[in-house]
Tab-separated table of C-alpha atoms (C1' of nucleotides) in Angstrom:
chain	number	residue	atom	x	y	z
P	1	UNK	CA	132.188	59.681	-52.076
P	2	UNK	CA	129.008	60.890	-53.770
P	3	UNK	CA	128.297	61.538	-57.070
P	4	UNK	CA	128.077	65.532	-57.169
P	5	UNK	CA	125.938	65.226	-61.051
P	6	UNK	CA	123.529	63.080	-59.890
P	7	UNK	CA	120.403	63.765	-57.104
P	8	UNK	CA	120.554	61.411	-54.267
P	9	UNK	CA	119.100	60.239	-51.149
P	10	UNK	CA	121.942	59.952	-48.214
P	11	UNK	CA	121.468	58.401	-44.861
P	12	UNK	CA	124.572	59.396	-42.617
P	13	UNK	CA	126.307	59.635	-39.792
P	14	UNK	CA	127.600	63.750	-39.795
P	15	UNK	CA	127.682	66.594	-38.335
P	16	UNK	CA	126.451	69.959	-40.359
P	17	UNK	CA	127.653	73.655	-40.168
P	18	UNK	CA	125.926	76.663	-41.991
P	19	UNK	CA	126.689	80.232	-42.800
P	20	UNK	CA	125.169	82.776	-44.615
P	21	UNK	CA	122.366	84.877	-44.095
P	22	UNK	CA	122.424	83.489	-40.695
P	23	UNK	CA	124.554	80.635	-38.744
P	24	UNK	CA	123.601	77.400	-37.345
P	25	UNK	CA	125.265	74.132	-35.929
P	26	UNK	CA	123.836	70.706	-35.942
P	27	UNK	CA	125.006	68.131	-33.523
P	28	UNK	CA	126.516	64.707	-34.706
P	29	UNK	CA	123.619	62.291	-35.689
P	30	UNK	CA	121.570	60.279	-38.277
P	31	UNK	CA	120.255	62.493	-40.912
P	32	UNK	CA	118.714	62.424	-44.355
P	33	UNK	CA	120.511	64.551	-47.073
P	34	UNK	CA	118.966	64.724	-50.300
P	35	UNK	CA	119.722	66.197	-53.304
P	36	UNK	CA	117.770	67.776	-56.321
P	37	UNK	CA	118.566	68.235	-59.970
P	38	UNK	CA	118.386	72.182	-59.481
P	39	UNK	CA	120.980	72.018	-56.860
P	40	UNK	CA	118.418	71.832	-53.757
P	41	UNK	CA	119.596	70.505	-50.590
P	42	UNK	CA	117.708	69.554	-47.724
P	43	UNK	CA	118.931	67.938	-44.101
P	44	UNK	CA	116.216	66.233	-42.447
P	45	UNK	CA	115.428	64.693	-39.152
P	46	UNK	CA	113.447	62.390	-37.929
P	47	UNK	CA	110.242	64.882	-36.788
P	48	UNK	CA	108.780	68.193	-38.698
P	49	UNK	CA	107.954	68.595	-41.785
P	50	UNK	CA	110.680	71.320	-41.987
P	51	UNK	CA	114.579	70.561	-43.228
P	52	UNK	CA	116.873	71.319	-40.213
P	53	UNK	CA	119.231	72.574	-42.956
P	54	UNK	CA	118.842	73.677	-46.655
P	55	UNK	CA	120.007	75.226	-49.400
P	56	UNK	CA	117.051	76.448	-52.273
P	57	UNK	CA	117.762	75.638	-55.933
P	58	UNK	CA	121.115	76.984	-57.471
P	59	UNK	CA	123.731	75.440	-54.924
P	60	UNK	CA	126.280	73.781	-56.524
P	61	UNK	CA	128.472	71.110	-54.221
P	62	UNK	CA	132.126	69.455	-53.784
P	63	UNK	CA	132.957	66.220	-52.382
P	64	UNK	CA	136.350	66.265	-50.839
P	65	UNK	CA	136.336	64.375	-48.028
P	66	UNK	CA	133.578	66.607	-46.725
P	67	UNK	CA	130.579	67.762	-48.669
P	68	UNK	CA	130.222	71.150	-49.538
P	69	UNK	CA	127.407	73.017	-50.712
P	70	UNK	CA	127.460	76.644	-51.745
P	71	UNK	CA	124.794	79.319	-53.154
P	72	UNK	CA	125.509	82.887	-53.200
P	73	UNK	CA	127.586	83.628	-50.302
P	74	UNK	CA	125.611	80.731	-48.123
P	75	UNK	CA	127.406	77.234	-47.749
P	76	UNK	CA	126.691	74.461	-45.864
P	77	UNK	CA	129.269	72.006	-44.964
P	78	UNK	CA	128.614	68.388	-44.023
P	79	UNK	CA	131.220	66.459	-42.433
P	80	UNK	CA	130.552	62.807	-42.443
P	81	UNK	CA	131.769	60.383	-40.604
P	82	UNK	CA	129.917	57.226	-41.941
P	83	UNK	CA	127.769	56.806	-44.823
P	84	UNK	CA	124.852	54.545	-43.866
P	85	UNK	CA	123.037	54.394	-47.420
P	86	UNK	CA	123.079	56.087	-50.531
P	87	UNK	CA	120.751	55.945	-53.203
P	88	UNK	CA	121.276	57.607	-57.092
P	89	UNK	CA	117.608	59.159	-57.829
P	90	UNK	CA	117.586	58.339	-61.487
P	91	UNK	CA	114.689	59.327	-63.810
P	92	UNK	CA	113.250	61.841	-61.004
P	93	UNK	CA	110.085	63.290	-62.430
P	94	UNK	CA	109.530	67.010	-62.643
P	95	UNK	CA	105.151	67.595	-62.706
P	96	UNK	CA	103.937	70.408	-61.405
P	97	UNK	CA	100.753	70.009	-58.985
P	98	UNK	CA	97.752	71.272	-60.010
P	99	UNK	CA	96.079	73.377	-56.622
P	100	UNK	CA	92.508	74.259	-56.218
P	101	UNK	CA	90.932	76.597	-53.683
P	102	UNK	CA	93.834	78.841	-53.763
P	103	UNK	CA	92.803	82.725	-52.799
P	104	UNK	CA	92.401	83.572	-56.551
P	105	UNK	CA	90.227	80.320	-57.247
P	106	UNK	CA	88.266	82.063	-54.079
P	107	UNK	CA	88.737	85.304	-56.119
P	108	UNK	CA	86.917	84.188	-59.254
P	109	UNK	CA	84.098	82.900	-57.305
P	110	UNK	CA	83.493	86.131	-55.712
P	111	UNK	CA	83.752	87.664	-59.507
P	112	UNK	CA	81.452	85.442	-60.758
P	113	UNK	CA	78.857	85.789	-57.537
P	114	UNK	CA	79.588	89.367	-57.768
P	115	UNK	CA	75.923	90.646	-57.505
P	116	UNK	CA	75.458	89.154	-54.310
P	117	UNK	CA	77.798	91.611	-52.769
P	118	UNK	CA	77.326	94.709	-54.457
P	119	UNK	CA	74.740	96.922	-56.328
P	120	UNK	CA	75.425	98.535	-59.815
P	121	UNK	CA	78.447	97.378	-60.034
P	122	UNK	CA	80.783	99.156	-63.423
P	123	UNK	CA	84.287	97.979	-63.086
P	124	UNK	CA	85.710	95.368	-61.618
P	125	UNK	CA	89.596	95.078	-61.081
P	126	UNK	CA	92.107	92.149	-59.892
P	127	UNK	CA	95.557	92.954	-58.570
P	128	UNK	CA	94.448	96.339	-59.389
P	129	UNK	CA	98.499	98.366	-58.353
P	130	UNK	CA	98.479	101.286	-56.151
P	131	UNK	CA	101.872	102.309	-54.877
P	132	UNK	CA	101.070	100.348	-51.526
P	133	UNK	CA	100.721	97.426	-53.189
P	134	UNK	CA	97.802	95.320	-55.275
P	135	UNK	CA	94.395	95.414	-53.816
P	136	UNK	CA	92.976	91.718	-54.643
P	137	UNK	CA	89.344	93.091	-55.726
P	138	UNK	CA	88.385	96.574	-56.186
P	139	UNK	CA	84.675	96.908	-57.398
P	140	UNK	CA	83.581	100.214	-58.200
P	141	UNK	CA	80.208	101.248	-58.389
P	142	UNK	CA	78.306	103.403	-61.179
P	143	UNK	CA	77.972	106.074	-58.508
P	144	UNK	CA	81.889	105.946	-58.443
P	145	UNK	CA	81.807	104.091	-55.040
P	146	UNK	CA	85.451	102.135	-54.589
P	147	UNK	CA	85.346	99.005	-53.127
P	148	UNK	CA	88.431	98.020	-52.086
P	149	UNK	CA	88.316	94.434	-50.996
P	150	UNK	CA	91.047	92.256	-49.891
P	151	UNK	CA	90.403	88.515	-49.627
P	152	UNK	CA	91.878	85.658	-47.734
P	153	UNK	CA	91.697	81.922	-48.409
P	154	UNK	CA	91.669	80.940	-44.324
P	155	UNK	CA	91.183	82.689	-41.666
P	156	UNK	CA	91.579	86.724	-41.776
P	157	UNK	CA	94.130	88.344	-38.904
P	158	UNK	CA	95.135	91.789	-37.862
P	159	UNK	CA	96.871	91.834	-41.398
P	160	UNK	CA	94.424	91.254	-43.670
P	161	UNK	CA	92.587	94.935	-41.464
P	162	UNK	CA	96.369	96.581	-42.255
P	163	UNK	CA	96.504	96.085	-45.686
P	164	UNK	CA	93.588	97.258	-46.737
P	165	UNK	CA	93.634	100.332	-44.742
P	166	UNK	CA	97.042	100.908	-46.860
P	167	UNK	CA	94.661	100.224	-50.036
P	168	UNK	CA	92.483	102.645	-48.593
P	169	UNK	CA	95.007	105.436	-47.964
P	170	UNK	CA	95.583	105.292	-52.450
P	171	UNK	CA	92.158	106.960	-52.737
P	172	UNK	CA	90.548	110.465	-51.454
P	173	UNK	CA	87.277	109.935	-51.298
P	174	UNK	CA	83.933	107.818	-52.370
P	175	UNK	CA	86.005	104.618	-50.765
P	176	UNK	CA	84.931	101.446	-48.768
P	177	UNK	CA	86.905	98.409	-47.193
P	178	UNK	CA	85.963	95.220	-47.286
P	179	UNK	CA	87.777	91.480	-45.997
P	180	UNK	CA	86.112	88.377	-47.687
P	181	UNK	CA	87.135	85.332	-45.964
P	182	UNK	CA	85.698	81.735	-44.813
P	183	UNK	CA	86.301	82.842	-41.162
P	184	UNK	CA	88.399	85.605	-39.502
P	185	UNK	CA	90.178	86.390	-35.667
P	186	UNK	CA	88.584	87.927	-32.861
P	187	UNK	CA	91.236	90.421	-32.754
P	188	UNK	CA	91.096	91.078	-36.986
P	189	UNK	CA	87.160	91.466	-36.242
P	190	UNK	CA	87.474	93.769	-33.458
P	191	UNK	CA	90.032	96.131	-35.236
P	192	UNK	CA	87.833	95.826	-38.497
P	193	UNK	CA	84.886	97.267	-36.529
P	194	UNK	CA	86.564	99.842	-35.012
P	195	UNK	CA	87.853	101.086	-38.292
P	196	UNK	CA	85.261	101.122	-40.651
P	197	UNK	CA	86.080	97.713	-42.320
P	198	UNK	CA	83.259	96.006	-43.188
P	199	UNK	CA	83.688	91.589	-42.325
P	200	UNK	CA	82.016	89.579	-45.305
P	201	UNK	CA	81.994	85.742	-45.015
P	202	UNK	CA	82.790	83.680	-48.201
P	203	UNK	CA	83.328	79.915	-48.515
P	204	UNK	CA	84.683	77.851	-51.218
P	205	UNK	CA	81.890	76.390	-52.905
P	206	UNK	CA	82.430	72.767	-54.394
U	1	UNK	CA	104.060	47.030	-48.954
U	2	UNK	CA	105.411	49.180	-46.988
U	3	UNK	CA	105.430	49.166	-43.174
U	4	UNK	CA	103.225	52.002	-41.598
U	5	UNK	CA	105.348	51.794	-38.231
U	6	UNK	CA	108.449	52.778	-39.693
U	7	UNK	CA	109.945	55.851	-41.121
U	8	UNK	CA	110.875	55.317	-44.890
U	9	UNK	CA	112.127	56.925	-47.867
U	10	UNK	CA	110.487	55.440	-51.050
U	11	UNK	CA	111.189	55.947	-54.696
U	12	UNK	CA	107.768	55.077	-56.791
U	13	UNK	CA	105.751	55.500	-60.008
U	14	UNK	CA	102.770	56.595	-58.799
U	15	UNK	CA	100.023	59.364	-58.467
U	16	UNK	CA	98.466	61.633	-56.118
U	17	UNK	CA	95.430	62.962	-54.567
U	18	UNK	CA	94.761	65.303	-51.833
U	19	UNK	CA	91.865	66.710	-50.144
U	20	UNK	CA	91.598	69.218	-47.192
U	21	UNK	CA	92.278	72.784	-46.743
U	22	UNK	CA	92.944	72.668	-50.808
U	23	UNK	CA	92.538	69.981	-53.693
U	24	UNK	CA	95.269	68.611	-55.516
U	25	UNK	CA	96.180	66.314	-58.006
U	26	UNK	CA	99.491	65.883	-59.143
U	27	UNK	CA	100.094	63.244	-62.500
U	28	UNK	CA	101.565	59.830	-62.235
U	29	UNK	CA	105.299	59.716	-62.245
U	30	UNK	CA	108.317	59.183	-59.977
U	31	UNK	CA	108.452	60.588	-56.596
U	32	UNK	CA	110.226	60.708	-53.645
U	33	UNK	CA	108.160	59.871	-50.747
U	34	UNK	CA	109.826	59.925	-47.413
U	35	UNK	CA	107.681	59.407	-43.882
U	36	UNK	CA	108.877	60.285	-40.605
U	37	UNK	CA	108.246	59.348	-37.102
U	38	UNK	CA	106.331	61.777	-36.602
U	39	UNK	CA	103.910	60.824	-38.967
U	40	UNK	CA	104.996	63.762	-41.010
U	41	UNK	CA	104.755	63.064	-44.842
U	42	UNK	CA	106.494	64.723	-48.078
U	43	UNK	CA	105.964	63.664	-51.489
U	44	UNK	CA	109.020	65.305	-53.228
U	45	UNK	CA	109.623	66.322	-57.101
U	46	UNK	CA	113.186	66.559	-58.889
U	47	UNK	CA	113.078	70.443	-58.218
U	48	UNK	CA	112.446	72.993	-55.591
U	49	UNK	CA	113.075	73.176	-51.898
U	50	UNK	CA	109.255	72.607	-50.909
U	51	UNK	CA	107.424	69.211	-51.415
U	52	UNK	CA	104.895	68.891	-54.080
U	53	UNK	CA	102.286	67.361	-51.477
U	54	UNK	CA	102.942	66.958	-47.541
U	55	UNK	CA	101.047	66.746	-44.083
U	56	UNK	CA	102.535	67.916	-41.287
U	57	UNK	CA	103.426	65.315	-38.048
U	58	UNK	CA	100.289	63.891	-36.634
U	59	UNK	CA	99.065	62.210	-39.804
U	60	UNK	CA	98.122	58.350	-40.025
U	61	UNK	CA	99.218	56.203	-42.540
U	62	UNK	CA	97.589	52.562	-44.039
U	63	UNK	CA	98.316	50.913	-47.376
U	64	UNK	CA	96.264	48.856	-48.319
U	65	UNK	CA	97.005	48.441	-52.006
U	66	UNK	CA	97.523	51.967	-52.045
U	67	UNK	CA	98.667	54.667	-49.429
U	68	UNK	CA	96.618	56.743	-47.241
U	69	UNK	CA	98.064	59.286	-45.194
U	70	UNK	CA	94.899	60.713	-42.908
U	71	UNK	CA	95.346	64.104	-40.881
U	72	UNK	CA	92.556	65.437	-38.612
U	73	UNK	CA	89.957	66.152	-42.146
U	74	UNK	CA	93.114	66.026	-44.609
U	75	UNK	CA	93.956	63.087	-46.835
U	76	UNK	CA	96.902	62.277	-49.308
U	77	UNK	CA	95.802	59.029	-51.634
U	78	UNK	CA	99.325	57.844	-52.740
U	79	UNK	CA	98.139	55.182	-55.960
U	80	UNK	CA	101.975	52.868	-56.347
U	81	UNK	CA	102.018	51.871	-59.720
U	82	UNK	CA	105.218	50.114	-58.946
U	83	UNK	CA	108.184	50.224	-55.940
U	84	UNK	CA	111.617	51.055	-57.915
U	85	UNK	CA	113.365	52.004	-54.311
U	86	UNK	CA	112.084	51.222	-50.559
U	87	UNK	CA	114.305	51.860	-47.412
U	88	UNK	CA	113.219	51.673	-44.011
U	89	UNK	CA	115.040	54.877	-42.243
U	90	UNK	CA	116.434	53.871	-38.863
U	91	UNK	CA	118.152	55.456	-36.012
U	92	UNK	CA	117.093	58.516	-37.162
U	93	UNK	CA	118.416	61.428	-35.014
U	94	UNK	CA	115.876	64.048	-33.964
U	95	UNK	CA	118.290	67.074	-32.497
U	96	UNK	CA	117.153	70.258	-33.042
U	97	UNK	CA	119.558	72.887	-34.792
U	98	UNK	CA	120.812	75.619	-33.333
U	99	UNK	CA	120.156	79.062	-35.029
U	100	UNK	CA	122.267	82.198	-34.546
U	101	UNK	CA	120.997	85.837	-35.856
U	102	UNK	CA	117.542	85.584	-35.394
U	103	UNK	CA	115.468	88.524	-34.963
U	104	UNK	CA	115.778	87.749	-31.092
U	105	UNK	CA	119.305	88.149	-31.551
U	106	UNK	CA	118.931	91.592	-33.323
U	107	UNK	CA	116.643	92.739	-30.259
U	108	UNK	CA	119.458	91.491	-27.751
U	109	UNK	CA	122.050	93.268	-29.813
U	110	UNK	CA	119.637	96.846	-29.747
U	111	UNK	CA	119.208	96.480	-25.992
U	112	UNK	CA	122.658	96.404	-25.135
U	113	UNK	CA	123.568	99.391	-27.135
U	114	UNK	CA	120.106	101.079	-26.532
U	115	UNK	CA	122.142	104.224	-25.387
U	116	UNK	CA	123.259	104.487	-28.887
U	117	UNK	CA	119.761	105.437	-29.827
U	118	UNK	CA	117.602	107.174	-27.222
U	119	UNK	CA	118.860	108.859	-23.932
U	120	UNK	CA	117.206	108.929	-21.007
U	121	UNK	CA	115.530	105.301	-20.761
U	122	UNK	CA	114.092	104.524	-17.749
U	123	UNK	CA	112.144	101.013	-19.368
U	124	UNK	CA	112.774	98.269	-21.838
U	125	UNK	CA	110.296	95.976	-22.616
U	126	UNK	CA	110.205	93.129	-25.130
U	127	UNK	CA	107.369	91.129	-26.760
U	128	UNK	CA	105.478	93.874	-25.031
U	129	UNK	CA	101.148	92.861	-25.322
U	130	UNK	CA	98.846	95.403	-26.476
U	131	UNK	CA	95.344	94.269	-28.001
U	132	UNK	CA	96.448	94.153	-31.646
U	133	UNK	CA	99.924	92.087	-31.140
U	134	UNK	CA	102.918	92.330	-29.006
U	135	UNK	CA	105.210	94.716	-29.334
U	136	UNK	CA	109.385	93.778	-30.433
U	137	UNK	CA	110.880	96.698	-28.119
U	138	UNK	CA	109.037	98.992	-26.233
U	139	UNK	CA	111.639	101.610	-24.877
U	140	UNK	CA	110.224	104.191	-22.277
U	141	UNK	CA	112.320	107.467	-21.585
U	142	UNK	CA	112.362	109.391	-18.136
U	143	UNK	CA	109.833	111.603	-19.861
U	144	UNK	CA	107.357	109.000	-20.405
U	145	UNK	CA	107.750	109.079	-24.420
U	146	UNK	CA	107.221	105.460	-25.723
U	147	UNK	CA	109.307	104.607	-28.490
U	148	UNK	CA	107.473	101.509	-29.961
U	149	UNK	CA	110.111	99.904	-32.469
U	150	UNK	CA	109.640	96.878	-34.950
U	151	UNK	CA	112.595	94.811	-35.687
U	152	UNK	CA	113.376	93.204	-38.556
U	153	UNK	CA	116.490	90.413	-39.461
U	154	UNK	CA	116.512	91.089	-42.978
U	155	UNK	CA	114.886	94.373	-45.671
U	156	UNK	CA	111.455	95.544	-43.915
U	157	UNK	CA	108.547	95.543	-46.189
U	158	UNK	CA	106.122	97.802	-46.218
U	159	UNK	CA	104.243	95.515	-43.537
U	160	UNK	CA	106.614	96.436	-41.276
U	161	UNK	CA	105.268	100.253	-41.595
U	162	UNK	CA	101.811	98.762	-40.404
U	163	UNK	CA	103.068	96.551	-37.892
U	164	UNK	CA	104.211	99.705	-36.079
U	165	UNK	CA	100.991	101.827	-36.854
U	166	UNK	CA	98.937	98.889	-35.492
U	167	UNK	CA	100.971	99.531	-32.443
U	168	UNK	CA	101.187	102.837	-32.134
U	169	UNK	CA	97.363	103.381	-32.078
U	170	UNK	CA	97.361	101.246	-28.340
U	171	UNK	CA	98.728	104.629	-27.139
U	172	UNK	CA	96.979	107.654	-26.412
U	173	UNK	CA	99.956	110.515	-26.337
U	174	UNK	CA	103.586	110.979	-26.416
U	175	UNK	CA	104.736	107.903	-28.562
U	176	UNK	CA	106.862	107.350	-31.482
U	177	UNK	CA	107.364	104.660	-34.116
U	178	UNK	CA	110.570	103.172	-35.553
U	179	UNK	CA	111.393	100.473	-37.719
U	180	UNK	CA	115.149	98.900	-36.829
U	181	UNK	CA	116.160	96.855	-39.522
U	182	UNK	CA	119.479	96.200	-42.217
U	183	UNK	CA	117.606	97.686	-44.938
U	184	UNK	CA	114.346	98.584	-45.884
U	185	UNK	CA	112.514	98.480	-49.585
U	186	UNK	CA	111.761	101.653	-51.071
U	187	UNK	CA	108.386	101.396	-51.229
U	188	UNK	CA	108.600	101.400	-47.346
U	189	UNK	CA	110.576	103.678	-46.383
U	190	UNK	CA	108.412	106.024	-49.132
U	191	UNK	CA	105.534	105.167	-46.527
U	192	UNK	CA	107.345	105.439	-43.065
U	193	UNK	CA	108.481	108.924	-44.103
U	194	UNK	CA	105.100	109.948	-44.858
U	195	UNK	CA	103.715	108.528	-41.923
U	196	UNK	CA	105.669	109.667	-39.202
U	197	UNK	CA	107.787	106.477	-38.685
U	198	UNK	CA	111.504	106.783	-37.982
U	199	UNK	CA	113.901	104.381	-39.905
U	200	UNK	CA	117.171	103.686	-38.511
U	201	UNK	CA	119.804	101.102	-39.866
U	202	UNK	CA	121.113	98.612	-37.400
U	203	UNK	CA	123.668	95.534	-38.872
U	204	UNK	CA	124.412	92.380	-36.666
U	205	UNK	CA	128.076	92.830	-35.022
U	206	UNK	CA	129.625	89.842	-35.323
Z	1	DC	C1'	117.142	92.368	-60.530
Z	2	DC	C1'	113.530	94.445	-56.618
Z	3	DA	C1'	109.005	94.526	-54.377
Z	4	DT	C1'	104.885	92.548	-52.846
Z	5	DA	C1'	102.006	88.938	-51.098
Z	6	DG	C1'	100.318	83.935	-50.923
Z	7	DA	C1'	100.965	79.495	-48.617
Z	8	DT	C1'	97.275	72.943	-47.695
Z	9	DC	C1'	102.371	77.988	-45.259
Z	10	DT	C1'	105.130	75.636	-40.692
Z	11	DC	C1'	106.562	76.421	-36.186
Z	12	DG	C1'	106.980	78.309	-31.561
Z	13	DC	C1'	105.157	80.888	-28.078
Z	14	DT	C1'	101.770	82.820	-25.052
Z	15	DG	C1'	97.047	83.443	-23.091
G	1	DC	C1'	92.863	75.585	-28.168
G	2	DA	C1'	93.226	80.293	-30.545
G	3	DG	C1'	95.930	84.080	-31.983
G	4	DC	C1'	99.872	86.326	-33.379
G	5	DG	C1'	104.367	86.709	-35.702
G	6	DA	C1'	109.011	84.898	-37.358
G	7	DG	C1'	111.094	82.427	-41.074
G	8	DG	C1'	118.202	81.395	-43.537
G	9	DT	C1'	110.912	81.511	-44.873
G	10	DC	C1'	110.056	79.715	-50.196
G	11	DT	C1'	107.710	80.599	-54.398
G	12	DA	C1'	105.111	83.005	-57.962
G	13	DT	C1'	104.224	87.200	-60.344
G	14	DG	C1'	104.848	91.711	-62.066
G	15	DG	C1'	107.552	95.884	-62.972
DNA sequence: CCATAGATCTCGCTG
DNA sequence: CAGCGAGGTCTATGG
């Protein structure tokens, strides 16, 4: 039996069934099962970085025999059939990790390089909300030109070209598109081309 | 020490570095650390589903003193200030789970029952290639109208909506878009109505 | 709550 | 290998 308070590591012989917002099966074997304080569960095997099974923070679980975990209307139900180790994670820290070169740390650095890119510049917005969604940069000129720029931290795709036509669609006129990325697809560049979207390459600078 | 050939979970005080597509740091404490065989790694915190640091299978690992996980120009610096819980992971099973209502599931389920929705189909085609991504379900009727449709296993975004129009511009007449999905946001159906792009409601039968 | 988009996305598939 | 899209995406952020 395992302590349903406490966060563990498991090591197990079992078998796992899921239901919810899909189904799945998972064949008798050796698995990892751990545990979190907020109720996280995660099945792993022995390749991918991936859980074969999981349940995100807020499942609570039962230990009757078979192990039970249920959030919302998803459960996951472990049967096991031998208990190879256990392990009580005591004293688990909880530090967040501090990211850099994130799309808004790429974001700033255009801001602060701003000049590079455009001319007369009078207003610059982040996240600025249209009813499509937020554009990432929109720059807009003293001549009341509106840049609407959407940025990506990797490579640019066919997505990047989508949303900011979407941007584009929120204004009438006096409007420009632009994708600022460290490198972007054939295919992205091809459609940008064709439909007035103007490529500009930025790199993280370190 | 631990041993680099071997898949482990470890409990440790220690700190983090990473450097690669990002920089991270995340503050000494205690983490779970497990390595697969794979040479995938996670360094896990007391919350959340997703690991604090990780590289994905491929990586190299060495400790000398401390732990370096190495993948392609990616590095994780793992500094043990002490060992409070070391177990090498054995017989670890690697099956793979088996997922039911997927989005491939959904498109099975439409094709069976495509009579419910258009007459007069002379040609199905799935994953279907044009230049700016393949196409879920391309449905041809005896008149040569191509219905392009975009499924989706759970609410379509507003992405969906482009997805389609991305499509939909590979053609040069008689073509129509539709989004086939449980539900939809607001904000998207709002732009499919405006744009010409049929919604229609489809569940999984069970 | 819902909606929108980022992510060191991962992962699988196809060319 | 690149490109494209799904994902039980998860997670953060804003309304």
């Amino acid at each position: 039996m395992i302590n349903p308070t406490k966060p563990f590591f498991l090591f197990a012989n079992c078998e796992i069934k899921y239901s919810g917002r899909a189904r799945s099966t998972l064949e008798k074997g050796n698995y990892v099962i751990i545990r979190k304080f907020d109720g996280t569960l995660m099945i792993h095997g022995s390749t991918l970085l991936k859980p074969l099974n999981f349940q995100p923070p807020g499942a609570t679980i039962t230990d009757n025999g078979k192990i039970i975990s249920i959030r919302n209307k998803e459960s996951i139900e472990i049967i096991i059939f031998s208990i190879i180790h256990y392990y009580e994670i005591n004293d688990w820290s909880n530090n967040k990790i501090i990211l850099q070169d994130t799309e808004s740390d790429l974001r700033e650095q255009v801001i602060k390089n701003i000049s590079l890119y455009f001319k007369n510049v009078k207003e610059i917005h982040q996240e600025f909300k249209t009813r499509f969604g937020p554009i990432d940069l929109l720059v807009i000129q003293t001549d009341d030109t509106n840049n609407v720029i959407e940025l990506k931290r990797g490579r640019a795709g066919i997505s990047a070209c989508t949303q900011v036509e979407r941007y584009l669609k929120t204004f009438q006129n006096k409007v420009c598109g632009f994708i600022m990325s460290p490198t972007i697809t054939k295919g992205a560049l091809e459609y940008a081309k064709t439909h007035d979207i103007t490529y500009v390459a930025v790199n993280f600078l370190r």
